[in-house]
mmCIF file of C-alpha atoms in Angstrom:
data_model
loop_
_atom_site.group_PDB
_atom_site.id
_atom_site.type_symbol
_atom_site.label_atom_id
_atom_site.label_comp_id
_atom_site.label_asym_id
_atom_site.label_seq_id
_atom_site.Cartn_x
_atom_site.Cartn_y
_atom_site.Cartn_z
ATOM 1 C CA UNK A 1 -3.671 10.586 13.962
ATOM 2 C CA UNK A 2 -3.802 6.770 12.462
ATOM 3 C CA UNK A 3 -0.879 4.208 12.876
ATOM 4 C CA UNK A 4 -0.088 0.871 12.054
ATOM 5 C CA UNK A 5 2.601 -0.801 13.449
ATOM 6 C CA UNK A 6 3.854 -4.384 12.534
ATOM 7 C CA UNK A 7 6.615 -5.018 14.961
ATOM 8 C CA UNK A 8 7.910 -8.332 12.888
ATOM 9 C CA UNK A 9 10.228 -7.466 10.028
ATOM 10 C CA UNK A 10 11.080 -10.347 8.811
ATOM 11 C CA UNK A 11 9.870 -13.846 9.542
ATOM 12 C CA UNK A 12 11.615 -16.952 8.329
ATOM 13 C CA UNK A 13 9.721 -20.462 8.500
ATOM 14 C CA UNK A 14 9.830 -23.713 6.660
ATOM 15 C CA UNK A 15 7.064 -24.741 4.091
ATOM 16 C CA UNK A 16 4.346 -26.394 5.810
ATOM 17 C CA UNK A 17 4.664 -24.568 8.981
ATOM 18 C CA UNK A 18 2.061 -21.911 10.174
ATOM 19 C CA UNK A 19 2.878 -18.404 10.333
ATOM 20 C CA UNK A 20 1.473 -15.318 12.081
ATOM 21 C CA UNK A 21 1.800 -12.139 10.934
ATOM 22 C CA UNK A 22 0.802 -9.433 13.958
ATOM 23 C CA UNK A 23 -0.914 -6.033 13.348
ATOM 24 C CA UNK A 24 -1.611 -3.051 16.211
ATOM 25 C CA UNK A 25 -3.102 -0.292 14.958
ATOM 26 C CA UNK A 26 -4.291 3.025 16.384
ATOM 27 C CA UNK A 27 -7.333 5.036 16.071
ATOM 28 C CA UNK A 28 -9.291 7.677 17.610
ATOM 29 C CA UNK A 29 -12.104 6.892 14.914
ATOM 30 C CA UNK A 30 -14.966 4.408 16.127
ATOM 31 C CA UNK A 31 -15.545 3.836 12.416
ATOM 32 C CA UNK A 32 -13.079 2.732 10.302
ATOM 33 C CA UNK A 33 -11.579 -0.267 7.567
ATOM 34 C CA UNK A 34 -8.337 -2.515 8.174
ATOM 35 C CA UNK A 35 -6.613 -4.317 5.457
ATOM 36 C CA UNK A 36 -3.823 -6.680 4.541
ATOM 37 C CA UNK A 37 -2.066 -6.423 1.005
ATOM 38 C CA UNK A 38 0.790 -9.235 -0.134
ATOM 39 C CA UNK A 39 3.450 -7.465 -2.371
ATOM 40 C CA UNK A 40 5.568 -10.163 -4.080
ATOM 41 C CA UNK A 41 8.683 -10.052 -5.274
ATOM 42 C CA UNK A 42 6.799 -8.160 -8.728
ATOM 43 C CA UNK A 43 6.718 -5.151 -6.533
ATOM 44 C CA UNK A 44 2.725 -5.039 -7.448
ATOM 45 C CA UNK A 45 0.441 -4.521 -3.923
ATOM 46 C CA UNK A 46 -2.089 -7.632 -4.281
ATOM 47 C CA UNK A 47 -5.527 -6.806 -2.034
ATOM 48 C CA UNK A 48 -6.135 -9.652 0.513
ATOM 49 C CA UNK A 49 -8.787 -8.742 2.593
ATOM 50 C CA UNK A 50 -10.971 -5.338 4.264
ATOM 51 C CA UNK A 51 -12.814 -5.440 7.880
ATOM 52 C CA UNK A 52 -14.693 -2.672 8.969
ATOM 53 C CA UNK A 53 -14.846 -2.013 12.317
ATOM 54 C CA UNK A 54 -18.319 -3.125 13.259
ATOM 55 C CA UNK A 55 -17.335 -6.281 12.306
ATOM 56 C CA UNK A 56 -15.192 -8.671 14.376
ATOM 57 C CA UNK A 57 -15.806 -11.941 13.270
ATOM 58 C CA UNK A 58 -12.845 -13.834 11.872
ATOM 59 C CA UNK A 59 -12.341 -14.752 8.110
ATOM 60 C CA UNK A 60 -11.221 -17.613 6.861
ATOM 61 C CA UNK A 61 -10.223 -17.632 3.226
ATOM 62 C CA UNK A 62 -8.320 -20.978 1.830
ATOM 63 C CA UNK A 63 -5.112 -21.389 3.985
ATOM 64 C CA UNK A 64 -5.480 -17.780 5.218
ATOM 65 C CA UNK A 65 -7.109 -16.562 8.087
ATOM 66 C CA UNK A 66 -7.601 -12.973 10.181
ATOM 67 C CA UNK A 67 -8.316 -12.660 13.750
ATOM 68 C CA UNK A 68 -9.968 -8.955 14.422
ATOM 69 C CA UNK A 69 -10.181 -8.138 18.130
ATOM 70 C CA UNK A 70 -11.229 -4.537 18.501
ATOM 71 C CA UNK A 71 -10.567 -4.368 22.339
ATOM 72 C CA UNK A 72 -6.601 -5.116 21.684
ATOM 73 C CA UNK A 73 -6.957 -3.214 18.358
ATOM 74 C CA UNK A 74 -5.254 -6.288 16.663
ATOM 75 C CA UNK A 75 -5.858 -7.470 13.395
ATOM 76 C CA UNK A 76 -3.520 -10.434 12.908
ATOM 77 C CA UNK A 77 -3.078 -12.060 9.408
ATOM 78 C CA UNK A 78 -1.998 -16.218 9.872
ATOM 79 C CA UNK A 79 -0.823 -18.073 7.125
ATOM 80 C CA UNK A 80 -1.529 -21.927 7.476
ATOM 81 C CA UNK A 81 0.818 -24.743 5.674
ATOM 82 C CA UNK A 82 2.814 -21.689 4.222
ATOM 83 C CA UNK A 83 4.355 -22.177 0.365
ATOM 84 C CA UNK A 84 7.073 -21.052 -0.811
ATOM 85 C CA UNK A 85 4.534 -18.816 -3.340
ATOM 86 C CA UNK A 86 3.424 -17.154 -0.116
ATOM 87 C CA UNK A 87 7.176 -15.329 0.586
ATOM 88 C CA UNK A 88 6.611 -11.443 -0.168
ATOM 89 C CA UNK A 89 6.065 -8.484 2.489
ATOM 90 C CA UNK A 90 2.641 -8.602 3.943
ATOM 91 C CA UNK A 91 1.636 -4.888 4.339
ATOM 92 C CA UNK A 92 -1.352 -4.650 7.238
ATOM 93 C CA UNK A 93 -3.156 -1.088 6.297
ATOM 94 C CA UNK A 94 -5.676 1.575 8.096
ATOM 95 C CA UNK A 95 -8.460 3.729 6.801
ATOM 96 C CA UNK A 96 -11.288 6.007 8.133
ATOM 97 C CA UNK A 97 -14.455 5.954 6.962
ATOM 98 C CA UNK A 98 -14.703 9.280 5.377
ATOM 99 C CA UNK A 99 -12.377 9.809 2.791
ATOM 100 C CA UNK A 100 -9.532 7.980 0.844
ATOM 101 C CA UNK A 101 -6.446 7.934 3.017
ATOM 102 C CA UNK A 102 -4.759 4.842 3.777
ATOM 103 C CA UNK A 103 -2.200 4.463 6.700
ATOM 104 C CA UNK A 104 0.011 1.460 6.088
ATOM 105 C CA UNK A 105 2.241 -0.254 8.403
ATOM 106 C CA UNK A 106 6.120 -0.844 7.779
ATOM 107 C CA UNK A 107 5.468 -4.493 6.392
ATOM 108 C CA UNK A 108 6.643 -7.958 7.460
ATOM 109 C CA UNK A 109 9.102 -9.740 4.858
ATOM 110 C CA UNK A 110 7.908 -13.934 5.609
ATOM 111 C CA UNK A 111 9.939 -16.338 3.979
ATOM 112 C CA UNK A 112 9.072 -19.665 3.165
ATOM 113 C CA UNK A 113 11.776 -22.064 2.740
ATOM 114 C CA UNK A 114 11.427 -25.519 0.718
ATOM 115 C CA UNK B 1 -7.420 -6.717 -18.958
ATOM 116 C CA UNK B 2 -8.177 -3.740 -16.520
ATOM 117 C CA UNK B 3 -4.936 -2.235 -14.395
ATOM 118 C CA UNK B 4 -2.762 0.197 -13.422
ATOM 119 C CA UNK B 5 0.473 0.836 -15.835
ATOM 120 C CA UNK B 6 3.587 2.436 -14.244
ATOM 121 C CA UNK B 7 6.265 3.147 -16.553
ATOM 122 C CA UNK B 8 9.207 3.004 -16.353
ATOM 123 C CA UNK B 9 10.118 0.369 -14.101
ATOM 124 C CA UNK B 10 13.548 1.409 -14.004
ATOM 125 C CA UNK B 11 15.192 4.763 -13.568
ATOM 126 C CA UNK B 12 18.115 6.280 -13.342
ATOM 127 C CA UNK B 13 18.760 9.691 -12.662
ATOM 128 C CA UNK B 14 22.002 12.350 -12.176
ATOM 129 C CA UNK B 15 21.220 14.574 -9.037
ATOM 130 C CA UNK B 16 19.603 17.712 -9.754
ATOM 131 C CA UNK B 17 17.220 16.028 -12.293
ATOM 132 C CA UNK B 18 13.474 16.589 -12.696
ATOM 133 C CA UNK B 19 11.849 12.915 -13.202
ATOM 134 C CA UNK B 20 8.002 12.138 -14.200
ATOM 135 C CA UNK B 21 6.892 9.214 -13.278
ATOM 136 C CA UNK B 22 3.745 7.768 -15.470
ATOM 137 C CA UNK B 23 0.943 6.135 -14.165
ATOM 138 C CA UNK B 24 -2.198 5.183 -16.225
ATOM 139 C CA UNK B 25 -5.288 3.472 -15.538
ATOM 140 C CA UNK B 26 -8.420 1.667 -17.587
ATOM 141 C CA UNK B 27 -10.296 0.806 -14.651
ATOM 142 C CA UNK B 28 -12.252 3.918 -14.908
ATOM 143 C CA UNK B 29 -11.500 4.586 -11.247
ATOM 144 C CA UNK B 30 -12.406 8.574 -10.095
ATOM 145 C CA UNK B 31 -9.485 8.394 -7.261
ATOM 146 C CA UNK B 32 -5.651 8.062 -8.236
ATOM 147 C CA UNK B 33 -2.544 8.261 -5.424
ATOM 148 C CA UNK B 34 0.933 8.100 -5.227
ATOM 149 C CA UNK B 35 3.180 6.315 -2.836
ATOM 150 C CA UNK B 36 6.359 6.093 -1.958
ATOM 151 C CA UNK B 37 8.235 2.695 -0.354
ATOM 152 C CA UNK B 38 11.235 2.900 1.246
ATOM 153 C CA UNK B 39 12.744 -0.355 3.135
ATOM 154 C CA UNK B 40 10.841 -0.732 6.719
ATOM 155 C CA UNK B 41 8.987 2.032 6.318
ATOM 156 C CA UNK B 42 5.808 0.934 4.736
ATOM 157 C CA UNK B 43 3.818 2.726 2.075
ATOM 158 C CA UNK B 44 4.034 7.095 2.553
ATOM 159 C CA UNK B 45 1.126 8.703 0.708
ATOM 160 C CA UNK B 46 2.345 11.894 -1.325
ATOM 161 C CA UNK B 47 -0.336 13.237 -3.509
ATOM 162 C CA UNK B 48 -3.796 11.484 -4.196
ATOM 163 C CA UNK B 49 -6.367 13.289 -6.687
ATOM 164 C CA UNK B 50 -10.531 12.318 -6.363
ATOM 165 C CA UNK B 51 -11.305 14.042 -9.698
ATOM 166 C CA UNK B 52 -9.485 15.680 -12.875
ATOM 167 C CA UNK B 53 -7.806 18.782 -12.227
ATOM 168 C CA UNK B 54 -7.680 18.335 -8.459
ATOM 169 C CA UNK B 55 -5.515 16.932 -5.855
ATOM 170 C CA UNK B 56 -4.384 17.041 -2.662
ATOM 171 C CA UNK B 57 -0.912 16.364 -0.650
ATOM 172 C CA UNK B 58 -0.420 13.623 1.436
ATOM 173 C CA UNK B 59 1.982 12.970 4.021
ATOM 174 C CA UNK B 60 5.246 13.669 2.349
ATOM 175 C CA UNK B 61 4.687 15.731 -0.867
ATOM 176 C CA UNK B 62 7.180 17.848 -0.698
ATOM 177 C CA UNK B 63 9.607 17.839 -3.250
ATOM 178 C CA UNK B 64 6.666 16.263 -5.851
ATOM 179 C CA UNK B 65 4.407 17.416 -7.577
ATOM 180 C CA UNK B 66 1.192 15.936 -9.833
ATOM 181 C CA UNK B 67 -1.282 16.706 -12.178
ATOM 182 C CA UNK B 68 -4.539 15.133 -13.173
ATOM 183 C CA UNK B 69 -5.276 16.753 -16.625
ATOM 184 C CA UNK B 70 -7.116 13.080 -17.645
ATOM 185 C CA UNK B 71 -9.245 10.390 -15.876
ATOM 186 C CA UNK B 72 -7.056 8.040 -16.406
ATOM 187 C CA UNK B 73 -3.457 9.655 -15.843
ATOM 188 C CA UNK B 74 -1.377 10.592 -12.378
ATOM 189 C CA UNK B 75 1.849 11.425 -13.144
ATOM 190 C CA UNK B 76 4.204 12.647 -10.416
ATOM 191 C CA UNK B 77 7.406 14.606 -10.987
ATOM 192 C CA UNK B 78 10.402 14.180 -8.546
ATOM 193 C CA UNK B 79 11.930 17.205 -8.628
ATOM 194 C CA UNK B 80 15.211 18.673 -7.674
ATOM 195 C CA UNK B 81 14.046 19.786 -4.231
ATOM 196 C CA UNK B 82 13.485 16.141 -2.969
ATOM 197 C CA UNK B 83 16.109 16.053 -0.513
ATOM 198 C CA UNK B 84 16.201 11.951 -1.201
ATOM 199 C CA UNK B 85 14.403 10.919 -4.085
ATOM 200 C CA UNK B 86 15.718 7.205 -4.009
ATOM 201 C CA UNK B 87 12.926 5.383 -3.365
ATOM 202 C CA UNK B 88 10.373 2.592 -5.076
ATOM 203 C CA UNK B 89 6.986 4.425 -6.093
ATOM 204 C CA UNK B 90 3.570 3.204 -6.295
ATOM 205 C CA UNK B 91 0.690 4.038 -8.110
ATOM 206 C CA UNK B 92 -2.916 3.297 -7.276
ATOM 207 C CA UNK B 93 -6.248 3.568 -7.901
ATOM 208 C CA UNK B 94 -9.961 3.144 -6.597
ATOM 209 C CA UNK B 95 -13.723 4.359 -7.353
ATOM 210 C CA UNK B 96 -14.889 6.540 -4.965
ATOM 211 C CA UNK B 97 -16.018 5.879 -1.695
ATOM 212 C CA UNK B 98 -14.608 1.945 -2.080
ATOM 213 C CA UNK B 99 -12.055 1.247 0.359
ATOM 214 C CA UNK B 100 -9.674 -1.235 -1.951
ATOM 215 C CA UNK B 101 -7.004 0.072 -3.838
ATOM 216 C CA UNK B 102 -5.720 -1.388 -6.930
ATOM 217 C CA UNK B 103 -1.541 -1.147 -7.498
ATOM 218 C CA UNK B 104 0.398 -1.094 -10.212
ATOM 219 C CA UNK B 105 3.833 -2.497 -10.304
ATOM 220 C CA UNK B 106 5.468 0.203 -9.122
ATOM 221 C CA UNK B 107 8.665 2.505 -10.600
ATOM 222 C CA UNK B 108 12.007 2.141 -8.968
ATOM 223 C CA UNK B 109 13.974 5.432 -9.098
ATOM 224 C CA UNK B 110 17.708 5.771 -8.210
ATOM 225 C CA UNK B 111 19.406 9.157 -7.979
ATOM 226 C CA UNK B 112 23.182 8.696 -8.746
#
């Protein structure tokens, strides 16, 4: 069986700090795709990024960045110079290859305060 | 503009009630699912479907049920025998064989 565990609820920081957002998951698979989705206050799940598991080199993307390391099975999700546009529940997520399951974590809340 | 529409966004509901739940999609995606959020618990999958007029349960279907008569509709019914049907519910959708998921905006249902 898959799980994802995000052991941070809720994380509270003040604009212009950086904030990291940790991610364990589980796996018996040797193939497989990890996610991160940002769900805003709109309730709407907004797609961040996918690595597949043959891949773990880190992203950067803007002020966000993922470090992948397979032999911790970590896939951690920072936040640099947050805004107060980045507070919503950052949802880290697990799927095999084959087929269409995904296996989300329980979320972190981050809040960014002016 | 392509997307998911979940309607309604808002619910309200006397125990004992059967509720349907719409989702529709113009993204021409093949694979439609159902989730339900509940606080700290993430994202539970209860029914996806990968084509019309099939679909299969997810983690916790009971008490739901679906049907995929159209590409482009998923509705789920909360019926009576959902022990705790207060929850936020999310549609999604995805072509097959992709990974990402696209979300709509989600239903929140109450059961007074």
């Amino acid at each position: 069986a898959q799980k994802v565990t995000q052991a941070q609820t809720e994380i509270s920081v003040v604009e212009k700090e950086d904030v990291t957002l940790d991610c364990v998951y589980e796996t018996r698979d040797t193939t497989y795709y990890l996610f991160w989705y940002k769900q805003p206050p709109s309730g709407e799940l907004v797609f961040l990024i996918r690595r597949n598991s043959f891949d773990e080199q880190n992203e950067i993307s803007g002020r966000y960045s993922w470090n992948f390391q397979k032999s911790t099975s970590s896939f951690n999700f920072t936040i640099t110079a947050s805004q107060v546009v980045d507070s919503a529940v950052y949802f880290c997520a697990l799927k095999m290859t084959a087929g269409n399951k995904l296996t989300f974590g329980g979320g972190t809340r981050v809040l960014v305060k002016p | 503009d392509g997307g998911i529409t979940q309607s309604p966004k808002y619910l309200f509901r006397k125990e004992g009630q059967n509720v349907t739940l719409s989702c529709e999609q113009n993204l021409n995606h093949d694979a439609m699912y159902w989730y339900r959020q509940d606080p700290g618990q993430g994202l539970r999958l209860i029914y996806y479907s990968q084509i019309v007029n099939d679909f299969q349960k997810g983690d916790i279907a009971e008490g739901y049920s679906v049907s995929r008569e159209k590409k482009e509709s998923f509705p789920l019914t909360v019926t009576s025998a959902q022990k705790n049907p207060t929850a936020f519910y999310l549609c999604a959708s995805s072509s097959l064989g992709a990974n990402v998921l696209t979300f709509g905006a989600g239903s929140r249902l109450t059961v007074l």
